[in-house]
Backbone as JSON, one array per atom type, in Angstrom:
{
  "sequence": "XXXXXXXXXXXXXXXXXXXXXXXXXXXXXXXXXXXXXXXXXXXXXXXXXXXXXXXXXXXXXXXXXXXXXXXXXXXXXXXXXXXXXXXXXXXXXXXXXXXXXXXXXXXXXXXXXXXXXXXXXXXXXXXXXXXXXXXXXXXXXXXXXXXXXXXXXXXXXXXXXXXXXXXXXXXXXXXXXXXXXXXXXXXXXXXXXXXXXXXXXXXXXXXXXX",
  "N": [[-11.57, -16.51, 10.65], [-11.12, -15.08, 13.04], [-13.03, -13.94, 15.88], [-15.65, -11.45, 15.69], [-15.8, -10.08, 18.04], [-13.2, -10.08, 19.07], [-11.94, -8.57, 17.08], [-13.1, -6.07, 17.4], [-11.72, -4.79, 19.45], [-9.09, -5.13, 18.51], [-8.91, -3.7, 16.06], [-9.79, -1.18, 16.72], [-10.9, 2.12, 16.01], [-9.58, 4.16, 17.43], [-6.98, 3.37, 17.72], [-6.03, 2.6, 15.31], [-4.82, 2.92, 11.98], [-5.57, 3.42, 8.53], [-3.68, 2.45, 5.86], [-3.05, 3.45, 2.64], [-1.55, 2.28, -0.09], [0.42, 3.28, -2.73], [-1.58, 3.65, -4.73], [-1.73, 4.88, -7.53], [-1.48, 6.85, -10.56], [0.44, 5.86, -12.47], [0.63, 3.2, -11.74], [-1.96, 2.22, -11.81], [-3.83, 3.36, -13.59], [-5.3, 3.26, -16.88], [-3.89, 4.88, -18.69], [-1.48, 5.17, -17.47], [1.98, 4.3, -16.74], [2.21, 1.45, -16.39], [-0.23, 0.57, -17.47], [0.06, 1.44, -20.12], [1.93, -0.33, -20.98], [0.4, -2.47, -21.57], [-0.53, -4.17, -19.61], [-2.8, -6.28, -17.84], [-5.25, -4.75, -16.04], [-7.47, -5.42, -14.57], [-7.81, -6.65, -12.03], [-6.73, -4.7, -10.45], [-8.55, -2.61, -10.72], [-10.78, -3.54, -9.27], [-9.7, -3.63, -6.7], [-9.17, -0.93, -6.28], [-11.78, 0.14, -6.17], [-12.76, -1.11, -3.85], [-10.94, -0.16, -1.94], [-11.57, 2.52, -2.05], [-14.16, 2.82, -0.9], [-13.52, 1.83, 1.54], [-11.77, 3.74, 2.59], [-13.6, 5.81, 2.94], [-15.21, 4.65, 4.88], [-13.37, 4.43, 7.01], [-12.97, 7.14, 7.54], [-15.52, 7.83, 8.43], [-15.68, 6.5, 10.87], [-13.65, 7.61, 12.26], [-10.99, 6.79, 12.08], [-7.58, 7.36, 11.29], [-6.61, 8.09, 7.93], [-4.04, 7.29, 5.8], [-2.17, 8.24, 3.08], [0.1, 6.82, 0.97], [2.62, 7.27, -1.37], [4.68, 6.4, -4.16], [7.48, 8.31, -5.01], [9.67, 9.19, -7.34], [12.95, 10.24, -8.42], [15.55, 11.1, -10.74], [17.87, 11.42, -9.24], [17.38, 10.04, -6.88], [17.01, 7.42, -7.6], [17.6, 4.06, -6.86], [20.84, 2.74, -6.96], [21.32, -0.05, -6.89], [18.9, -1.05, -7.8], [18.83, -0.11, -10.43], [21.04, -1.45, -11.48], [20.13, -4.05, -11.23], [18.06, -4.02, -13.1], [19.58, -3.76, -15.44], [21.01, -6.18, -15.39], [18.99, -7.96, -15.8], [18.51, -7.63, -18.4], [17.12, -5.38, -19.16], [16.28, -1.91, -19.89], [17.37, 0.6, -18.04], [16.89, 3.35, -18.35], [14.38, 3.51, -19.4], [12.77, 1.81, -17.81], [12.94, 2.84, -15.2], [11.55, 5.19, -15.11], [9.05, 5.88, -13.59], [6.26, 7.0, -11.73], [7.37, 9.57, -11.39], [8.39, 12.32, -9.5], [6.23, 15.09, -9.06], [4.92, 14.77, -11.49], [2.1, 13.84, -13.6], [1.88, 11.04, -13.47], [2.53, 10.29, -10.91], [0.4, 11.02, -9.41], [-2.32, 10.39, -7.11], [-4.73, 7.78, -7.54], [-7.99, 6.62, -7.84], [-8.98, 6.09, -4.62], [-8.7, 9.21, -2.99], [-6.69, 11.58, -1.22], [-7.96, 13.7, 1.4], [-8.24, 17.11, 2.56], [-6.02, 17.79, 5.18], [-5.41, 15.13, 5.73], [-2.83, 12.71, 6.22], [-0.17, 12.57, 3.98], [2.31, 10.73, 2.45], [5.32, 10.69, 0.8], [7.38, 8.33, -0.73], [10.67, 6.95, -1.35], [11.37, 4.33, -1.88], [10.42, 0.81, -1.97], [9.2, 0.14, 0.53], [7.04, 1.84, 2.79], [8.2, 2.84, 5.02], [10.87, 3.39, 4.65], [13.15, 5.91, 4.3], [11.32, 7.87, 5.03], [9.16, 9.75, 7.29], [7.16, 8.24, 8.36], [6.8, 6.39, 10.49], [7.22, 7.99, 12.81], [5.14, 9.81, 12.48], [2.87, 8.18, 12.71], [3.17, 7.21, 15.34], [2.9, 9.6, 16.72], [0.22, 10.01, 16.47], [-0.86, 8.14, 18.07], [-1.11, 5.58, 17.06], [-1.04, 2.08, 16.86], [-1.72, 0.03, 15.31], [-2.27, -1.22, 12.04], [-4.22, -1.13, 9.13], [-3.78, -2.33, 5.99], [-3.84, -1.54, 2.59], [-3.61, -1.61, -1.03], [-1.21, -1.26, -3.76], [1.62, -2.86, -5.2], [0.47, -6.12, -4.23], [2.53, -8.0, -3.82], [4.82, -6.5, -3.76], [5.23, -3.41, -2.95], [3.23, -3.3, -0.97], [3.79, -5.69, 0.42], [6.47, -5.16, 1.26], [6.08, -2.94, 2.93], [4.37, -3.98, 4.91], [6.0, -5.94, 6.12], [8.05, -4.32, 7.17], [6.55, -2.75, 8.92], [5.69, -4.67, 10.78], [8.18, -5.37, 11.87], [8.66, -3.08, 13.23], [7.02, -3.27, 15.33], [4.26, -2.86, 14.96], [0.83, -3.85, 14.97], [-0.46, -5.64, 12.38], [-2.78, -5.72, 9.72], [-3.79, -7.03, 6.67], [-5.81, -6.07, 4.02], [-7.41, -8.11, 2.05], [-9.0, -7.93, -0.31], [-8.7, -5.35, -1.06], [-6.28, -4.97, -2.03], [-3.99, -5.59, -4.72], [-2.33, -7.48, -7.29], [-0.64, -7.68, -10.45], [-0.75, -10.17, -11.46], [-2.64, -13.01, -10.66], [-1.53, -15.19, -9.17], [0.68, -14.09, -7.93], [-0.48, -12.26, -6.19], [-2.0, -13.98, -4.48], [0.05, -15.6, -3.49], [1.65, -13.74, -2.13], [-0.12, -12.87, -0.12], [-0.42, -15.27, 1.27], [2.17, -15.68, 2.24], [2.59, -13.36, 3.82], [0.51, -13.67, 5.67], [1.38, -15.89, 6.98], [3.56, -15.13, 8.56], [3.69, -12.34, 9.22], [1.36, -10.75, 9.36], [-2.21, -10.43, 9.91], [-4.82, -11.57, 7.85], [-7.53, -9.97, 6.4], [-10.86, -9.63, 5.06], [-12.56, -6.94, 3.39], [-15.22, -6.91, 4.09], [-15.25, -7.95, 6.65], [-14.01, -5.93, 8.12], [-15.87, -3.95, 7.71], [-18.11, -5.04, 9.05], [-17.31, -4.91, 11.7], [-16.58, -2.19, 12.14], [-18.93, -0.88, 11.47]],
  "CA": [[-10.24, -16.36, 11.2], [-11.26, -14.68, 14.43], [-14.37, -13.45, 16.16], [-15.86, -10.02, 15.62], [-15.55, -9.51, 19.37], [-11.77, -9.81, 19.14], [-11.59, -7.51, 16.15], [-13.57, -4.78, 17.9], [-10.59, -4.19, 20.17], [-7.87, -5.16, 17.73], [-8.87, -2.65, 15.03], [-10.55, -0.02, 17.19], [-10.44, 3.32, 15.3], [-8.73, 4.99, 18.27], [-5.6, 2.89, 17.69], [-5.8, 2.01, 14.0], [-4.77, 3.76, 10.78], [-5.67, 2.76, 7.23], [-2.62, 2.84, 4.93], [-3.34, 3.25, 1.22], [-0.21, 2.2, -0.65], [0.76, 3.35, -4.17], [-2.7, 3.69, -5.68], [-1.3, 6.03, -8.31], [-1.77, 6.78, -12.0], [1.36, 5.0, -13.21], [0.41, 1.8, -11.37], [-3.36, 1.78, -11.8], [-4.66, 3.96, -14.63], [-5.02, 2.75, -18.23], [-2.91, 5.71, -19.38], [-0.24, 5.2, -16.71], [3.09, 3.53, -17.31], [1.91, 0.01, -16.45], [-1.32, 0.4, -18.41], [0.57, 1.62, -21.49], [2.65, -1.54, -21.34], [-0.58, -3.47, -21.94], [-0.78, -5.09, -18.5], [-4.2, -6.43, -17.45], [-5.49, -4.0, -14.81], [-8.8, -5.72, -14.05], [-7.74, -6.88, -10.59], [-6.44, -3.4, -9.84], [-9.81, -1.86, -10.67], [-11.6, -4.04, -8.15], [-9.06, -3.21, -5.46], [-9.39, 0.51, -6.16], [-13.16, 0.36, -5.72], [-12.87, -1.52, -2.45], [-10.16, 0.78, -1.13], [-12.24, 3.83, -2.02], [-15.21, 2.86, 0.11], [-12.87, 1.57, 2.82], [-11.3, 5.03, 3.11], [-14.77, 6.54, 3.42], [-15.62, 4.02, 6.13], [-12.41, 4.84, 8.03], [-13.27, 8.53, 7.9], [-16.77, 7.86, 9.19], [-15.49, 6.02, 12.25], [-12.61, 8.41, 12.9], [-9.64, 6.22, 11.96], [-6.75, 8.12, 10.34], [-6.31, 7.52, 6.63], [-2.71, 7.73, 5.38], [-1.9, 7.94, 1.69], [1.52, 6.66, 0.7], [2.85, 7.17, -2.8], [6.05, 6.39, -4.64], [7.96, 9.52, -5.67], [11.04, 8.92, -7.79], [13.71, 11.25, -9.16], [16.8, 10.5, -11.23], [18.88, 11.46, -8.19], [17.07, 9.09, -5.81], [16.89, 6.06, -8.11], [18.59, 3.21, -6.19], [21.82, 2.13, -7.88], [21.15, -1.51, -6.97], [17.74, -1.34, -8.64], [19.21, 0.13, -11.82], [21.92, -2.53, -11.88], [19.29, -5.24, -11.38], [17.4, -3.88, -14.39], [20.56, -4.06, -16.48], [21.36, -7.61, -15.36], [17.85, -8.72, -16.33], [18.42, -7.34, -19.82], [16.25, -4.25, -19.41], [16.86, -0.59, -20.12], [17.01, 1.42, -16.88], [16.4, 4.67, -18.74], [12.95, 3.36, -19.66], [12.07, 1.13, -16.72], [12.93, 3.58, -13.93], [10.75, 6.41, -15.22], [7.7, 5.61, -13.12], [5.9, 7.83, -10.58], [8.31, 10.67, -11.24], [7.88, 13.37, -8.63], [5.62, 16.27, -9.68], [4.35, 14.46, -12.8], [0.78, 13.22, -13.45], [1.98, 9.63, -13.16], [2.66, 10.1, -9.46], [-0.85, 11.42, -8.74], [-3.13, 9.31, -6.59], [-5.76, 7.33, -8.48], [-8.96, 5.86, -7.05], [-9.18, 6.88, -3.4], [-7.88, 10.43, -3.0], [-6.6, 12.21, 0.11], [-8.7, 14.91, 1.7], [-7.48, 18.11, 3.29], [-5.68, 17.43, 6.55], [-4.96, 13.75, 5.86], [-1.4, 12.53, 6.06], [0.31, 12.07, 2.69], [3.72, 10.4, 2.6], [6.03, 10.3, -0.41], [8.47, 7.4, -0.38], [11.6, 6.72, -2.45], [11.65, 2.91, -2.02], [9.21, -0.01, -1.89], [8.58, 0.23, 1.85], [6.6, 3.16, 3.22], [8.98, 3.25, 6.19], [12.25, 3.67, 4.27], [13.35, 7.27, 3.79], [10.17, 8.71, 5.35], [8.88, 9.91, 8.72], [5.87, 7.6, 8.61], [6.76, 5.8, 11.83], [7.04, 9.07, 13.79], [3.8, 10.38, 12.28], [1.91, 7.24, 13.28], [3.32, 7.21, 16.79], [2.36, 10.86, 17.24], [-1.24, 9.89, 16.44], [-1.27, 7.05, 18.96], [-1.45, 4.4, 16.25], [-0.21, 0.88, 17.0], [-2.33, -1.0, 14.45], [-2.4, -0.77, 10.66], [-4.91, -1.84, 8.06], [-3.0, -1.99, 4.8], [-4.38, -1.88, 1.27], [-2.85, -0.92, -2.05], [-0.56, -1.88, -4.9], [1.05, -4.16, -5.5], [0.49, -6.96, -3.04], [3.8, -8.72, -3.62], [5.96, -5.59, -3.79], [5.24, -2.32, -1.97], [2.41, -3.72, 0.18], [4.58, -6.68, 1.14], [7.62, -4.52, 1.92], [5.58, -2.09, 4.0], [3.85, -4.83, 5.98], [7.12, -6.54, 6.83], [8.72, -3.28, 7.96], [5.65, -2.38, 10.02], [5.78, -5.74, 11.77], [9.47, -5.27, 12.55], [8.58, -1.9, 14.09], [6.08, -3.62, 16.39], [2.85, -2.57, 14.7], [-0.1, -4.94, 14.67], [-0.75, -5.38, 10.97], [-3.83, -6.45, 9.02], [-3.82, -6.78, 5.23], [-7.18, -6.19, 3.51], [-7.07, -8.89, 0.86], [-9.71, -7.52, -1.53], [-8.36, -3.95, -1.35], [-4.93, -5.05, -2.58], [-3.97, -6.31, -5.99], [-1.12, -7.64, -8.09], [-1.0, -7.79, -11.86], [-0.94, -11.59, -11.73], [-3.34, -13.58, -9.51], [-0.71, -16.05, -8.32], [1.53, -13.23, -7.11], [-1.35, -11.73, -5.13], [-2.31, -15.04, -3.53], [1.29, -16.02, -2.85], [2.07, -12.71, -1.18], [-1.02, -12.93, 1.02], [-0.11, -16.48, 2.04], [3.44, -15.45, 2.93], [2.38, -12.35, 4.87], [-0.35, -14.24, 6.69], [2.12, -16.91, 7.71], [4.59, -14.63, 9.48], [3.79, -10.91, 9.48], [0.1, -10.01, 9.45], [-3.46, -11.16, 9.8], [-5.48, -11.24, 6.59], [-8.96, -9.71, 6.54], [-11.62, -9.09, 3.94], [-13.17, -5.65, 3.7], [-16.52, -7.13, 4.74], [-15.01, -8.14, 8.08], [-13.78, -4.6, 8.68], [-17.16, -3.26, 7.68], [-18.98, -5.59, 10.08], [-16.85, -4.43, 13.0], [-16.63, -0.72, 12.23], [-20.31, -0.41, 11.39]],
  "C": [[-10.28, -16.02, 12.68], [-12.65, -14.14, 14.64], [-14.45, -11.95, 16.0], [-15.55, -9.36, 16.95], [-14.07, -9.18, 19.54], [-11.38, -8.64, 18.28], [-12.03, -6.13, 16.64], [-12.46, -4.06, 18.64], [-9.36, -4.08, 19.28], [-7.78, -4.04, 16.7], [-9.73, -1.45, 15.43], [-10.01, 1.25, 16.51], [-9.5, 4.21, 16.1], [-7.26, 4.58, 18.2], [-5.14, 2.52, 16.29], [-5.75, 3.07, 12.91], [-4.91, 2.88, 9.54], [-4.57, 3.32, 6.33], [-3.03, 2.47, 3.52], [-2.02, 3.37, 0.47], [-0.22, 2.27, -2.17], [-0.41, 3.19, -5.12], [-2.56, 4.98, -6.47], [-1.5, 5.77, -9.8], [-0.86, 5.78, -12.7], [1.17, 3.52, -12.91], [-0.99, 1.3, -11.7], [-4.22, 2.3, -12.94], [-4.32, 3.39, -16.01], [-3.97, 3.57, -18.98], [-1.64, 5.91, -18.57], [0.8, 4.3, -17.33], [2.74, 2.05, -17.45], [0.79, -0.27, -17.45], [-0.86, 0.51, -19.85], [1.4, 0.44, -21.94], [1.71, -2.68, -21.72], [-0.88, -4.49, -20.86], [-2.27, -5.11, -18.17], [-4.42, -5.77, -16.08], [-6.82, -4.33, -14.16], [-8.8, -5.95, -12.55], [-7.49, -5.58, -9.84], [-7.72, -2.58, -9.7], [-10.69, -2.27, -9.52], [-11.02, -3.59, -6.82], [-9.24, -1.71, -5.22], [-10.78, 0.81, -5.62], [-13.32, 0.01, -4.25], [-12.13, -0.55, -1.54], [-10.85, 2.13, -1.01], [-13.34, 3.86, -0.95], [-14.64, 2.55, 1.49], [-12.32, 2.86, 3.42], [-12.47, 5.85, 3.63], [-15.25, 5.98, 4.75], [-14.68, 4.44, 7.27], [-12.68, 6.28, 8.49], [-14.52, 8.63, 8.76], [-16.55, 7.48, 10.65], [-14.34, 6.71, 12.96], [-11.23, 7.79, 12.92], [-8.83, 7.04, 10.97], [-6.56, 7.36, 9.03], [-4.98, 8.13, 6.16], [-2.48, 7.29, 3.94], [-0.39, 7.94, 1.47], [1.71, 6.48, -0.79], [4.33, 7.16, -3.14], [6.34, 7.72, -5.34], [9.41, 9.29, -6.06], [11.63, 10.16, -8.47], [14.95, 10.56, -9.7], [17.87, 10.43, -10.14], [18.65, 10.41, -7.11], [16.91, 7.66, -6.3], [17.97, 5.18, -7.49], [19.56, 2.57, -7.18], [21.64, 0.62, -8.02], [19.97, -1.89, -7.85], [18.09, -1.16, -10.12], [20.11, -1.0, -12.33], [21.13, -3.82, -12.09], [18.56, -5.2, -12.72], [18.34, -4.24, -15.53], [20.83, -5.55, -16.56], [20.22, -8.49, -15.86], [17.64, -8.45, -17.81], [17.52, -6.19, -20.17], [17.02, -2.96, -19.67], [16.46, 0.31, -18.96], [16.46, 2.78, -17.25], [14.9, 4.65, -19.02], [12.23, 2.84, -18.42], [11.97, 1.97, -15.45], [12.01, 4.8, -13.95], [9.3, 6.14, -14.86], [7.47, 6.42, -11.85], [6.94, 8.91, -10.32], [7.66, 11.8, -10.45], [7.39, 14.56, -9.45], [5.19, 16.03, -11.13], [2.99, 13.81, -12.58], [0.84, 11.74, -13.07], [2.07, 9.32, -11.69], [1.38, 10.48, -8.71], [-1.59, 10.2, -8.21], [-4.3, 9.03, -7.53], [-6.69, 6.38, -7.74], [-9.27, 6.64, -5.8], [-8.2, 8.05, -3.36], [-7.84, 11.03, -1.6], [-7.46, 13.46, 0.2], [-7.82, 15.87, 2.49], [-7.25, 17.66, 4.73], [-5.23, 16.01, 6.74], [-3.47, 13.64, 5.55], [-1.08, 11.92, 4.7], [1.82, 11.9, 2.8], [4.28, 10.0, 1.24], [7.23, 9.45, -0.04], [9.38, 7.16, -1.59], [11.88, 5.24, -2.73], [10.34, 2.13, -1.93], [8.48, 0.18, -0.57], [8.21, 1.67, 2.19], [7.4, 3.69, 4.4], [10.41, 3.64, 5.86], [12.35, 5.07, 3.67], [12.19, 8.21, 4.05], [10.07, 8.87, 6.87], [7.57, 9.25, 9.12], [5.78, 7.05, 10.03], [6.5, 6.88, 12.89], [5.64, 9.68, 13.68], [2.73, 9.48, 12.88], [1.97, 7.24, 14.8], [2.71, 8.47, 17.39], [0.84, 10.84, 17.28], [-1.74, 8.77, 17.33], [-1.62, 5.77, 18.26], [-0.49, 3.25, 16.56], [-0.69, -0.26, 16.11], [-2.56, -0.42, 13.06], [-3.28, -1.71, 9.87], [-4.27, -1.4, 6.77], [-3.74, -2.45, 3.55], [-3.49, -1.2, 0.24], [-2.24, -1.81, -3.1], [0.96, -1.86, -4.7], [1.29, -5.08, -4.32], [1.86, -7.54, -2.76], [5.0, -7.79, -3.52], [5.86, -4.54, -2.68], [4.34, -2.6, -0.77], [3.2, -4.68, 1.05], [5.72, -6.02, 1.91], [7.18, -3.66, 3.1], [5.1, -2.91, 5.18], [4.99, -5.43, 6.79], [7.83, -5.51, 7.71], [7.85, -2.83, 9.13], [5.71, -3.42, 11.14], [7.08, -5.64, 12.56], [9.58, -4.02, 13.41], [7.51, -2.06, 15.16], [4.67, -3.07, 16.21], [2.09, -3.88, 14.56], [-0.64, -4.68, 13.27], [-1.84, -6.32, 10.44], [-3.77, -6.06, 7.54], [-5.25, -7.04, 4.74], [-7.09, -6.83, 2.12], [-7.78, -8.43, -0.42], [-9.53, -6.03, -1.84], [-6.89, -3.83, -1.74], [-5.0, -5.77, -3.91], [-2.54, -6.43, -6.5], [-1.57, -7.79, -9.54], [-1.18, -9.24, -12.3], [-1.56, -12.24, -10.5], [-2.46, -14.42, -8.59], [0.23, -15.25, -7.44], [0.74, -12.66, -5.94], [-1.58, -12.79, -4.06], [-1.06, -15.51, -2.78], [1.77, -15.03, -1.81], [1.19, -12.73, 0.06], [-0.7, -14.14, 1.9], [1.16, -16.28, 2.86], [3.27, -14.46, 4.07], [1.54, -12.91, 6.0], [0.35, -15.29, 7.53], [2.98, -16.31, 8.81], [4.46, -13.18, 9.93], [2.48, -10.2, 9.76], [-1.06, -10.98, 9.58], [-4.18, -10.67, 8.55], [-6.98, -11.11, 6.82], [-9.56, -9.37, 5.19], [-12.25, -7.77, 4.35], [-14.52, -5.82, 4.39], [-16.36, -7.34, 6.24], [-14.75, -6.81, 8.78], [-15.1, -3.85, 8.76], [-18.07, -3.73, 8.81], [-18.6, -5.08, 11.45], [-17.02, -2.93, 13.14], [-18.04, -0.17, 12.11], [-21.05, -0.62, 12.71]]
}
């Protein structure tokens, strides 16, 4: 896609933060909400492993690592989302109970934050909606984001688009993201790469940061 020489400047640790999106029990663990529904989590497992060593690499080179997690409450559940669930024939009382704040399902799973690292709880798909993430990043001198997490077509996608519209340079790490269906993952990457981000593999980041 591009030369390592270009990437050295583009993703220099002094300007770049690694965003870990929604790698949480309810989305990724066999005993989480999605796992209990019987969804195939094999792609998620691979993304978790890659994201875990990617966070360690970021720490080694001094790039900030930011953990973003969904935190829902009955009071903050979006009315439009609940209505959409009803119109699709679902039961909002069951479907909305995911990543409830202060429950084990909302805990991070796979890569875990360390003391002093920024942790952001979000009420919507995008990490920028209803949070101070933008201000926190600006205060750290960050203008570039490496994004990984779950799921590629939903919260990763929403976050990347919002970051682009806030004038961040955005890179999506394709093997550190996952969707529950391969075509959704590939389709989301294709769409994001077309208009909002550059797509990298973790090996490319490793080659530059090492």
